[in-house]
Amino acid sequence: MAAISLSKVEETAPALVSLYKSAGVSLRKNGLDGVRAAVYLVVDYSGSMKPYYKDGSVQALADRVLGLSAHFDDDGTVPVVFFSTDVDAETEIALADHQGRIERIVAGLGHMGKTSYHLAMDAVIDHYLDSGSTDPALVVFQTDGGPINKLAAERYLCKAARLPLFWQFIGFGDPDSRQFDYLRKLDELSVPHKRIVDNAGFFHAGSQPRKVSDAELYDRLVGEFPQWLAAARAQGIVPHA
């Protein structure tokens, strides 16, 4: 049973109905139907991301994440962190106000900086802890390259492994770029030597992320979440359902 019904999505965000339906198919396929979880979106606002804001790729990702979150969470909103060298904005996107929302947020932001993950990770961790929730959380973390401070990002990921947070990294850009070697390494950090559970996944959406079908995107976004949930429950990180 989805957290928000189809009729409610039809009423508040009719443009997202097909995404909501696609997300539901992926969740059922992955044994996640009826699971409750918070959903976060973290988006790269570094200079090289400019084309992806311009062509609507970031807005398209935000819409897809909203379509997914309506199954997991009943509040109809997703907290969003924009990051470059620092955290550029902490805000939210909502079912009722999703169209053009990314453009409106970005219009109020300043200079697009470099790529630094760990401050954005810290912002998500703080938000989650402040919320007082014990539900698991899926963090969709989009970027078009590796961070300037690799050690800090790794340290934050390993520390966050004790929290009910799963980090699903998604890469925009040339799949053959060496920029993504770091994320592949982060995805494979050893357990339990470096972290108590495997709390991250990575997949590449290519240079034209909007061309990845909804079905494939959702399968990739939630594909590793069930294994993490099982491991996190076994370690007492996530309460048993």
PDB file of N, CA, C and O in Angstrom, residues 32-105:
ATOM      1  N   LEU A  32       9.420  -4.003  -2.053  1.00  0.00           N
ATOM      2  CA  LEU A  32       9.368  -2.812  -1.195  1.00  0.00           C
ATOM      3  C   LEU A  32       7.971  -2.221  -1.086  1.00  0.00           C
ATOM      4  O   LEU A  32       7.798  -1.132  -0.533  1.00  0.00           O
ATOM      5  N   ASP A  33       6.983  -2.897  -1.614  1.00  0.00           N
ATOM      6  CA  ASP A  33       5.612  -2.400  -1.550  1.00  0.00           C
ATOM      7  C   ASP A  33       5.180  -2.274  -0.080  1.00  0.00           C
ATOM      8  O   ASP A  33       5.310  -3.207   0.698  1.00  0.00           O
ATOM      9  N   GLY A  34       4.699  -1.102   0.301  1.00  0.00           N
ATOM     10  CA  GLY A  34       4.239  -0.886   1.674  1.00  0.00           C
ATOM     11  C   GLY A  34       5.320  -0.450   2.651  1.00  0.00           C
ATOM     12  O   GLY A  34       5.025  -0.114   3.798  1.00  0.00           O
ATOM     13  N   VAL A  35       6.588  -0.435   2.209  1.00  0.00           N
ATOM     14  CA  VAL A  35       7.683   0.016   3.088  1.00  0.00           C
ATOM     15  C   VAL A  35       7.577   1.533   3.269  1.00  0.00           C
ATOM     16  O   VAL A  35       7.273   2.271   2.330  1.00  0.00           O
ATOM     17  N   ARG A  36       7.817   2.008   4.490  1.00  0.00           N
ATOM     18  CA  ARG A  36       7.824   3.448   4.767  1.00  0.00           C
ATOM     19  C   ARG A  36       9.263   3.922   4.935  1.00  0.00           C
ATOM     20  O   ARG A  36      10.052   3.294   5.655  1.00  0.00           O
ATOM     21  N   ALA A  37       9.586   5.019   4.278  1.00  0.00           N
ATOM     22  CA  ALA A  37      10.947   5.567   4.354  1.00  0.00           C
ATOM     23  C   ALA A  37      10.910   7.051   4.025  1.00  0.00           C
ATOM     24  O   ALA A  37      10.051   7.502   3.254  1.00  0.00           O
ATOM     25  N   ALA A  38      11.819   7.806   4.613  1.00  0.00           N
ATOM     26  CA  ALA A  38      12.011   9.196   4.200  1.00  0.00           C
ATOM     27  C   ALA A  38      12.803   9.182   2.893  1.00  0.00           C
ATOM     28  O   ALA A  38      13.597   8.264   2.651  1.00  0.00           O
ATOM     29  N   VAL A  39      12.594  10.174   2.053  1.00  0.00           N
ATOM     30  CA  VAL A  39      13.354  10.288   0.805  1.00  0.00           C
ATOM     31  C   VAL A  39      13.983  11.674   0.756  1.00  0.00           C
ATOM     32  O   VAL A  39      13.310  12.681   1.010  1.00  0.00           O
ATOM     33  N   TYR A  40      15.288  11.715   0.459  1.00  0.00           N
ATOM     34  CA  TYR A  40      16.016  12.977   0.298  1.00  0.00           C
ATOM     35  C   TYR A  40      16.553  13.064  -1.119  1.00  0.00           C
ATOM     36  O   TYR A  40      16.827  12.042  -1.750  1.00  0.00           O
ATOM     37  N   LEU A  41      16.734  14.286  -1.593  1.00  0.00           N
ATOM     38  CA  LEU A  41      17.389  14.516  -2.879  1.00  0.00           C
ATOM     39  C   LEU A  41      18.548  15.492  -2.663  1.00  0.00           C
ATOM     40  O   LEU A  41      18.365  16.543  -2.048  1.00  0.00           O
ATOM     41  N   VAL A  42      19.717  15.099  -3.143  1.00  0.00           N
ATOM     42  CA  VAL A  42      20.900  15.968  -3.067  1.00  0.00           C
ATOM     43  C   VAL A  42      21.352  16.213  -4.505  1.00  0.00           C
ATOM     44  O   VAL A  42      21.553  15.260  -5.264  1.00  0.00           O
ATOM     45  N   VAL A  43      21.464  17.491  -4.904  1.00  0.00           N
ATOM     46  CA  VAL A  43      21.842  17.778  -6.290  1.00  0.00           C
ATOM     47  C   VAL A  43      23.079  18.663  -6.380  1.00  0.00           C
ATOM     48  O   VAL A  43      23.274  19.602  -5.620  1.00  0.00           O
ATOM     49  N   ASP A  44      23.904  18.316  -7.355  1.00  0.00           N
ATOM     50  CA  ASP A  44      25.169  18.987  -7.628  1.00  0.00           C
ATOM     51  C   ASP A  44      24.890  20.346  -8.283  1.00  0.00           C
ATOM     52  O   ASP A  44      24.191  20.427  -9.289  1.00  0.00           O
ATOM     53  N   TYR A  45      25.461  21.393  -7.697  1.00  0.00           N
ATOM     54  CA  TYR A  45      25.313  22.738  -8.264  1.00  0.00           C
ATOM     55  C   TYR A  45      26.689  23.289  -8.676  1.00  0.00           C
ATOM     56  O   TYR A  45      26.916  24.486  -8.677  1.00  0.00           O
ATOM     57  N   SER A  46      27.601  22.394  -9.030  1.00  0.00           N
ATOM     58  CA  SER A  46      28.929  22.855  -9.472  1.00  0.00           C
ATOM     59  C   SER A  46      28.830  23.392 -10.908  1.00  0.00           C
ATOM     60  O   SER A  46      27.865  23.115 -11.632  1.00  0.00           O
ATOM     61  N   GLY A  47      29.840  24.153 -11.319  1.00  0.00           N
ATOM     62  CA  GLY A  47      29.821  24.838 -12.611  1.00  0.00           C
ATOM     63  C   GLY A  47      29.565  23.936 -13.806  1.00  0.00           C
ATOM     64  O   GLY A  47      28.853  24.305 -14.753  1.00  0.00           O
ATOM     65  N   SER A  48      30.118  22.728 -13.763  1.00  0.00           N
ATOM     66  CA  SER A  48      29.974  21.813 -14.906  1.00  0.00           C
ATOM     67  C   SER A  48      28.557  21.254 -15.049  1.00  0.00           C
ATOM     68  O   SER A  48      28.220  20.617 -16.041  1.00  0.00           O
ATOM     69  N   MET A  49      27.710  21.503 -14.043  1.00  0.00           N
ATOM     70  CA  MET A  49      26.326  21.021 -14.082  1.00  0.00           C
ATOM     71  C   MET A  49      25.395  21.942 -14.881  1.00  0.00           C
ATOM     72  O   MET A  49      24.238  21.597 -15.122  1.00  0.00           O
ATOM     73  N   LYS A  50      25.898  23.107 -15.295  1.00  0.00           N
ATOM     74  CA  LYS A  50      25.029  24.105 -15.937  1.00  0.00           C
ATOM     75  C   LYS A  50      24.153  23.530 -17.059  1.00  0.00           C
ATOM     76  O   LYS A  50      22.945  23.790 -17.102  1.00  0.00           O
ATOM     77  N   PRO A  51      24.721  22.699 -17.983  1.00  0.00           N
ATOM     78  CA  PRO A  51      23.879  22.173 -19.072  1.00  0.00           C
ATOM     79  C   PRO A  51      22.713  21.317 -18.566  1.00  0.00           C
ATOM     80  O   PRO A  51      21.649  21.288 -19.191  1.00  0.00           O
ATOM     81  N   TYR A  52      22.905  20.627 -17.434  1.00  0.00           N
ATOM     82  CA  TYR A  52      21.854  19.730 -16.926  1.00  0.00           C
ATOM     83  C   TYR A  52      20.716  20.498 -16.247  1.00  0.00           C
ATOM     84  O   TYR A  52      19.601  20.008 -16.158  1.00  0.00           O
ATOM     85  N   TYR A  53      21.029  21.702 -15.784  1.00  0.00           N
ATOM     86  CA  TYR A  53      19.962  22.575 -15.290  1.00  0.00           C
ATOM     87  C   TYR A  53      19.216  23.178 -16.488  1.00  0.00           C
ATOM     88  O   TYR A  53      17.994  23.240 -16.514  1.00  0.00           O
ATOM     89  N   LYS A  54      19.995  23.570 -17.484  1.00  0.00           N
ATOM     90  CA  LYS A  54      19.423  24.228 -18.662  1.00  0.00           C
ATOM     91  C   LYS A  54      18.491  23.308 -19.448  1.00  0.00           C
ATOM     92  O   LYS A  54      17.432  23.732 -19.921  1.00  0.00           O
ATOM     93  N   ASP A  55      18.878  22.026 -19.608  1.00  0.00           N
ATOM     94  CA  ASP A  55      18.061  21.127 -20.440  1.00  0.00           C
ATOM     95  C   ASP A  55      16.959  20.400 -19.670  1.00  0.00           C
ATOM     96  O   ASP A  55      16.259  19.541 -20.214  1.00  0.00           O
ATOM     97  N   GLY A  56      16.810  20.742 -18.368  1.00  0.00           N
ATOM     98  CA  GLY A  56      15.717  20.167 -17.592  1.00  0.00           C
ATOM     99  C   GLY A  56      16.009  18.826 -16.945  1.00  0.00           C
ATOM    100  O   GLY A  56      15.125  18.225 -16.328  1.00  0.00           O
ATOM    101  N   SER A  57      17.258  18.362 -17.038  1.00  0.00           N
ATOM    102  CA  SER A  57      17.599  17.046 -16.463  1.00  0.00           C
ATOM    103  C   SER A  57      17.442  17.023 -14.944  1.00  0.00           C
ATOM    104  O   SER A  57      17.013  16.014 -14.379  1.00  0.00           O
ATOM    105  N   VAL A  58      17.801  18.120 -14.279  1.00  0.00           N
ATOM    106  CA  VAL A  58      17.707  18.158 -12.815  1.00  0.00           C
ATOM    107  C   VAL A  58      16.241  18.198 -12.396  1.00  0.00           C
ATOM    108  O   VAL A  58      15.822  17.493 -11.473  1.00  0.00           O
ATOM    109  N   GLN A  59      15.439  19.014 -13.102  1.00  0.00           N
ATOM    110  CA  GLN A  59      14.001  19.049 -12.807  1.00  0.00           C
ATOM    111  C   GLN A  59      13.365  17.675 -13.043  1.00  0.00           C
ATOM    112  O   GLN A  59      12.535  17.212 -12.255  1.00  0.00           O
ATOM    113  N   ALA A  60      13.774  16.996 -14.125  1.00  0.00           N
ATOM    114  CA  ALA A  60      13.224  15.669 -14.427  1.00  0.00           C
ATOM    115  C   ALA A  60      13.563  14.679 -13.319  1.00  0.00           C
ATOM    116  O   ALA A  60      12.721  13.857 -12.926  1.00  0.00           O
ATOM    117  N   LEU A  61      14.792  14.761 -12.787  1.00  0.00           N
ATOM    118  CA  LEU A  61      15.176  13.877 -11.682  1.00  0.00           C
ATOM    119  C   LEU A  61      14.340  14.190 -10.439  1.00  0.00           C
ATOM    120  O   LEU A  61      13.853  13.287  -9.757  1.00  0.00           O
ATOM    121  N   ALA A  62      14.154  15.478 -10.173  1.00  0.00           N
ATOM    122  CA  ALA A  62      13.348  15.885  -9.007  1.00  0.00           C
ATOM    123  C   ALA A  62      11.924  15.335  -9.124  1.00  0.00           C
ATOM    124  O   ALA A  62      11.364  14.821  -8.151  1.00  0.00           O
ATOM    125  N   ASP A  63      11.337  15.419 -10.314  1.00  0.00           N
ATOM    126  CA  ASP A  63       9.978  14.902 -10.521  1.00  0.00           C
ATOM    127  C   ASP A  63       9.934  13.386 -10.296  1.00  0.00           C
ATOM    128  O   ASP A  63       9.001  12.859  -9.690  1.00  0.00           O
ATOM    129  N   ARG A  64      10.958  12.702 -10.786  1.00  0.00           N
ATOM    130  CA  ARG A  64      10.991  11.242 -10.632  1.00  0.00           C
ATOM    131  C   ARG A  64      11.146  10.856  -9.163  1.00  0.00           C
ATOM    132  O   ARG A  64      10.525   9.898  -8.691  1.00  0.00           O
ATOM    133  N   VAL A  65      11.947  11.604  -8.445  1.00  0.00           N
ATOM    134  CA  VAL A  65      12.125  11.325  -7.013  1.00  0.00           C
ATOM    135  C   VAL A  65      10.819  11.590  -6.255  1.00  0.00           C
ATOM    136  O   VAL A  65      10.450  10.835  -5.351  1.00  0.00           O
ATOM    137  N   LEU A  66      10.099  12.635  -6.643  1.00  0.00           N
ATOM    138  CA  LEU A  66       8.794  12.901  -6.023  1.00  0.00           C
ATOM    139  C   LEU A  66       7.817  11.753  -6.284  1.00  0.00           C
ATOM    140  O   LEU A  66       7.082  11.337  -5.392  1.00  0.00           O
ATOM    141  N   GLY A  67       7.823  11.244  -7.508  1.00  0.00           N
ATOM    142  CA  GLY A  67       6.952  10.118  -7.849  1.00  0.00           C
ATOM    143  C   GLY A  67       7.241   8.894  -7.002  1.00  0.00           C
ATOM    144  O   GLY A  67       6.336   8.149  -6.613  1.00  0.00           O
ATOM    145  N   LEU A  68       8.521   8.705  -6.685  1.00  0.00           N
ATOM    146  CA  LEU A  68       8.938   7.589  -5.828  1.00  0.00           C
ATOM    147  C   LEU A  68       8.577   7.856  -4.368  1.00  0.00           C
ATOM    148  O   LEU A  68       8.057   6.981  -3.663  1.00  0.00           O
ATOM    149  N   SER A  69       8.813   9.082  -3.925  1.00  0.00           N
ATOM    150  CA  SER A  69       8.608   9.403  -2.497  1.00  0.00           C
ATOM    151  C   SER A  69       7.150   9.260  -2.085  1.00  0.00           C
ATOM    152  O   SER A  69       6.853   8.960  -0.927  1.00  0.00           O
ATOM    153  N   ALA A  70       6.229   9.462  -3.030  1.00  0.00           N
ATOM    154  CA  ALA A  70       4.798   9.357  -2.707  1.00  0.00           C
ATOM    155  C   ALA A  70       4.422   7.940  -2.265  1.00  0.00           C
ATOM    156  O   ALA A  70       3.438   7.748  -1.559  1.00  0.00           O
ATOM    157  N   HIS A  71       5.219   6.954  -2.655  1.00  0.00           N
ATOM    158  CA  HIS A  71       4.984   5.580  -2.199  1.00  0.00           C
ATOM    159  C   HIS A  71       5.556   5.350  -0.800  1.00  0.00           C
ATOM    160  O   HIS A  71       5.016   4.572  -0.020  1.00  0.00           O
ATOM    161  N   PHE A  72       6.674   6.013  -0.512  1.00  0.00           N
ATOM    162  CA  PHE A  72       7.399   5.773   0.736  1.00  0.00           C
ATOM    163  C   PHE A  72       6.925   6.633   1.900  1.00  0.00           C
ATOM    164  O   PHE A  72       7.023   6.243   3.055  1.00  0.00           O
ATOM    165  N   ASP A  73       6.475   7.860   1.599  1.00  0.00           N
ATOM    166  CA  ASP A  73       6.289   8.872   2.643  1.00  0.00           C
ATOM    167  C   ASP A  73       5.001   9.652   2.389  1.00  0.00           C
ATOM    168  O   ASP A  73       4.739  10.039   1.253  1.00  0.00           O
ATOM    169  N   ASP A  74       4.226   9.890   3.430  1.00  0.00           N
ATOM    170  CA  ASP A  74       2.901  10.485   3.225  1.00  0.00           C
ATOM    171  C   ASP A  74       2.847  12.006   3.310  1.00  0.00           C
ATOM    172  O   ASP A  74       1.764  12.597   3.246  1.00  0.00           O
ATOM    173  N   ASP A  75       4.010  12.680   3.429  1.00  0.00           N
ATOM    174  CA  ASP A  75       3.922  14.141   3.584  1.00  0.00           C
ATOM    175  C   ASP A  75       3.979  14.901   2.253  1.00  0.00           C
ATOM    176  O   ASP A  75       3.809  16.122   2.220  1.00  0.00           O
ATOM    177  N   GLY A  76       4.233  14.198   1.148  1.00  0.00           N
ATOM    178  CA  GLY A  76       4.193  14.836  -0.172  1.00  0.00           C
ATOM    179  C   GLY A  76       5.325  15.793  -0.460  1.00  0.00           C
ATOM    180  O   GLY A  76       5.291  16.535  -1.447  1.00  0.00           O
ATOM    181  N   THR A  77       6.354  15.795   0.408  1.00  0.00           N
ATOM    182  CA  THR A  77       7.510  16.674   0.178  1.00  0.00           C
ATOM    183  C   THR A  77       8.811  15.897   0.304  1.00  0.00           C
ATOM    184  O   THR A  77       8.890  14.891   1.006  1.00  0.00           O
ATOM    185  N   VAL A  78       9.833  16.393  -0.389  1.00  0.00           N
ATOM    186  CA  VAL A  78      11.169  15.800  -0.331  1.00  0.00           C
ATOM    187  C   VAL A  78      12.159  16.899   0.039  1.00  0.00           C
ATOM    188  O   VAL A  78      12.257  17.911  -0.675  1.00  0.00           O
ATOM    189  N   PRO A  79      12.915  16.752   1.143  1.00  0.00           N
ATOM    190  CA  PRO A  79      13.969  17.725   1.447  1.00  0.00           C
ATOM    191  C   PRO A  79      15.053  17.661   0.360  1.00  0.00           C
ATOM    192  O   PRO A  79      15.413  16.569  -0.092  1.00  0.00           O
ATOM    193  N   VAL A  80      15.534  18.828  -0.056  1.00  0.00           N
ATOM    194  CA  VAL A  80      16.549  18.904  -1.115  1.00  0.00           C
ATOM    195  C   VAL A  80      17.735  19.731  -0.649  1.00  0.00           C
ATOM    196  O   VAL A  80      17.563  20.798  -0.055  1.00  0.00           O
ATOM    197  N   VAL A  81      18.929  19.210  -0.934  1.00  0.00           N
ATOM    198  CA  VAL A  81      20.162  19.949  -0.649  1.00  0.00           C
ATOM    199  C   VAL A  81      20.873  20.205  -1.975  1.00  0.00           C
ATOM    200  O   VAL A  81      21.114  19.274  -2.752  1.00  0.00           O
ATOM    201  N   PHE A  82      21.184  21.462  -2.250  1.00  0.00           N
ATOM    202  CA  PHE A  82      22.008  21.826  -3.410  1.00  0.00           C
ATOM    203  C   PHE A  82      23.422  22.078  -2.893  1.00  0.00           C
ATOM    204  O   PHE A  82      23.595  22.803  -1.909  1.00  0.00           O
ATOM    205  N   PHE A  83      24.404  21.514  -3.576  1.00  0.00           N
ATOM    206  CA  PHE A  83      25.773  21.680  -3.090  1.00  0.00           C
ATOM    207  C   PHE A  83      26.740  21.954  -4.236  1.00  0.00           C
ATOM    208  O   PHE A  83      26.530  21.530  -5.365  1.00  0.00           O
ATOM    209  N   SER A  84      27.799  22.674  -3.904  1.00  0.00           N
ATOM    210  CA  SER A  84      28.974  22.787  -4.787  1.00  0.00           C
ATOM    211  C   SER A  84      30.181  22.781  -3.850  1.00  0.00           C
ATOM    212  O   SER A  84      30.415  21.773  -3.180  1.00  0.00           O
ATOM    213  N   THR A  85      30.912  23.877  -3.747  1.00  0.00           N
ATOM    214  CA  THR A  85      32.022  23.935  -2.783  1.00  0.00           C
ATOM    215  C   THR A  85      31.483  23.842  -1.358  1.00  0.00           C
ATOM    216  O   THR A  85      32.053  23.192  -0.489  1.00  0.00           O
ATOM    217  N   ASP A  86      30.349  24.505  -1.133  1.00  0.00           N
ATOM    218  CA  ASP A  86      29.645  24.476   0.156  1.00  0.00           C
ATOM    219  C   ASP A  86      28.215  24.005  -0.089  1.00  0.00           C
ATOM    220  O   ASP A  86      27.870  23.616  -1.204  1.00  0.00           O
ATOM    221  N   VAL A  87      27.388  24.070   0.927  1.00  0.00           N
ATOM    222  CA  VAL A  87      25.953  23.828   0.742  1.00  0.00           C
ATOM    223  C   VAL A  87      25.347  25.134   0.217  1.00  0.00           C
ATOM    224  O   VAL A  87      25.450  26.175   0.855  1.00  0.00           O
ATOM    225  N   ASP A  88      24.744  25.076  -0.968  1.00  0.00           N
ATOM    226  CA  ASP A  88      24.195  26.283  -1.596  1.00  0.00           C
ATOM    227  C   ASP A  88      22.762  26.560  -1.168  1.00  0.00           C
ATOM    228  O   ASP A  88      22.326  27.709  -1.149  1.00  0.00           O
ATOM    229  N   ALA A  89      22.011  25.499  -0.863  1.00  0.00           N
ATOM    230  CA  ALA A  89      20.624  25.685  -0.418  1.00  0.00           C
ATOM    231  C   ALA A  89      20.123  24.418   0.246  1.00  0.00           C
ATOM    232  O   ALA A  89      20.502  23.310  -0.141  1.00  0.00           O
ATOM    233  N   GLU A  90      19.293  24.602   1.272  1.00  0.00           N
ATOM    234  CA  GLU A  90      18.532  23.497   1.866  1.00  0.00           C
ATOM    235  C   GLU A  90      17.073  23.908   1.788  1.00  0.00           C
ATOM    236  O   GLU A  90      16.664  24.890   2.393  1.00  0.00           O
ATOM    237  N   THR A  91      16.302  23.163   1.008  1.00  0.00           N
ATOM    238  CA  THR A  91      14.905  23.532   0.788  1.00  0.00           C
ATOM    239  C   THR A  91      14.098  22.252   0.599  1.00  0.00           C
ATOM    240  O   THR A  91      14.478  21.193   1.079  1.00  0.00           O
ATOM    241  N   GLU A  92      12.968  22.337  -0.098  1.00  0.00           N
ATOM    242  CA  GLU A  92      12.205  21.122  -0.358  1.00  0.00           C
ATOM    243  C   GLU A  92      11.437  21.258  -1.665  1.00  0.00           C
ATOM    244  O   GLU A  92      11.233  22.361  -2.174  1.00  0.00           O
ATOM    245  N   ILE A  93      11.071  20.114  -2.214  1.00  0.00           N
ATOM    246  CA  ILE A  93      10.184  20.081  -3.367  1.00  0.00           C
ATOM    247  C   ILE A  93       8.913  19.366  -2.913  1.00  0.00           C
ATOM    248  O   ILE A  93       8.960  18.522  -2.021  1.00  0.00           O
ATOM    249  N   ALA A  94       7.783  19.733  -3.521  1.00  0.00           N
ATOM    250  CA  ALA A  94       6.509  19.166  -3.083  1.00  0.00           C
ATOM    251  C   ALA A  94       5.669  18.752  -4.285  1.00  0.00           C
ATOM    252  O   ALA A  94       5.768  19.343  -5.364  1.00  0.00           O
ATOM    253  N   LEU A  95       4.838  17.752  -4.080  1.00  0.00           N
ATOM    254  CA  LEU A  95       3.933  17.291  -5.133  1.00  0.00           C
ATOM    255  C   LEU A  95       3.101  18.453  -5.681  1.00  0.00           C
ATOM    256  O   LEU A  95       2.942  18.610  -6.893  1.00  0.00           O
ATOM    257  N   ALA A  96       2.586  19.274  -4.776  1.00  0.00           N
ATOM    258  CA  ALA A  96       1.639  20.319  -5.168  1.00  0.00           C
ATOM    259  C   ALA A  96       2.276  21.493  -5.920  1.00  0.00           C
ATOM    260  O   ALA A  96       1.581  22.297  -6.523  1.00  0.00           O
ATOM    261  N   ASP A  97       3.608  21.563  -5.905  1.00  0.00           N
ATOM    262  CA  ASP A  97       4.270  22.754  -6.461  1.00  0.00           C
ATOM    263  C   ASP A  97       5.526  22.348  -7.235  1.00  0.00           C
ATOM    264  O   ASP A  97       6.520  23.036  -7.211  1.00  0.00           O
ATOM    265  N   HIS A  98       5.473  21.194  -7.914  1.00  0.00           N
ATOM    266  CA  HIS A  98       6.721  20.644  -8.463  1.00  0.00           C
ATOM    267  C   HIS A  98       7.139  21.263  -9.789  1.00  0.00           C
ATOM    268  O   HIS A  98       8.333  21.326 -10.101  1.00  0.00           O
ATOM    269  N   GLN A  99       6.172  21.736 -10.593  1.00  0.00           N
ATOM    270  CA  GLN A  99       6.522  22.172 -11.946  1.00  0.00           C
ATOM    271  C   GLN A  99       7.364  23.449 -11.929  1.00  0.00           C
ATOM    272  O   GLN A  99       6.977  24.453 -11.350  1.00  0.00           O
ATOM    273  N   GLY A 100       8.553  23.366 -12.533  1.00  0.00           N
ATOM    274  CA  GLY A 100       9.456  24.517 -12.582  1.00  0.00           C
ATOM    275  C   GLY A 100      10.112  24.842 -11.254  1.00  0.00           C
ATOM    276  O   GLY A 100      10.761  25.886 -11.103  1.00  0.00           O
ATOM    277  N   ARG A 101       9.970  23.964 -10.275  1.00  0.00           N
ATOM    278  CA  ARG A 101      10.454  24.255  -8.922  1.00  0.00           C
ATOM    279  C   ARG A 101      11.982  24.400  -8.897  1.00  0.00           C
ATOM    280  O   ARG A 101      12.515  25.297  -8.235  1.00  0.00           O
ATOM    281  N   ILE A 102      12.696  23.529  -9.605  1.00  0.00           N
ATOM    282  CA  ILE A 102      14.166  23.591  -9.594  1.00  0.00           C
ATOM    283  C   ILE A 102      14.642  24.934 -10.144  1.00  0.00           C
ATOM    284  O   ILE A 102      15.526  25.580  -9.578  1.00  0.00           O
ATOM    285  N   GLU A 103      14.042  25.364 -11.246  1.00  0.00           N
ATOM    286  CA  GLU A 103      14.403  26.651 -11.851  1.00  0.00           C
ATOM    287  C   GLU A 103      14.193  27.801 -10.861  1.00  0.00           C
ATOM    288  O   GLU A 103      15.030  28.705 -10.751  1.00  0.00           O
ATOM    289  N   ARG A 104      13.083  27.745 -10.143  1.00  0.00           N
ATOM    290  CA  ARG A 104      12.800  28.819  -9.174  1.00  0.00           C
ATOM    291  C   ARG A 104      13.821  28.833  -8.035  1.00  0.00           C
ATOM    292  O   ARG A 104      14.239  29.887  -7.577  1.00  0.00           O
ATOM    293  N   ILE A 105      14.215  27.646  -7.585  1.00  0.00           N
ATOM    294  CA  ILE A 105      15.219  27.582  -6.499  1.00  0.00           C
ATOM    295  C   ILE A 105      16.559  28.126  -6.995  1.00  0.00           C
ATOM    296  O   ILE A 105      17.190  28.972  -6.367  1.00  0.00           O
TER     297      ILE A 105
END
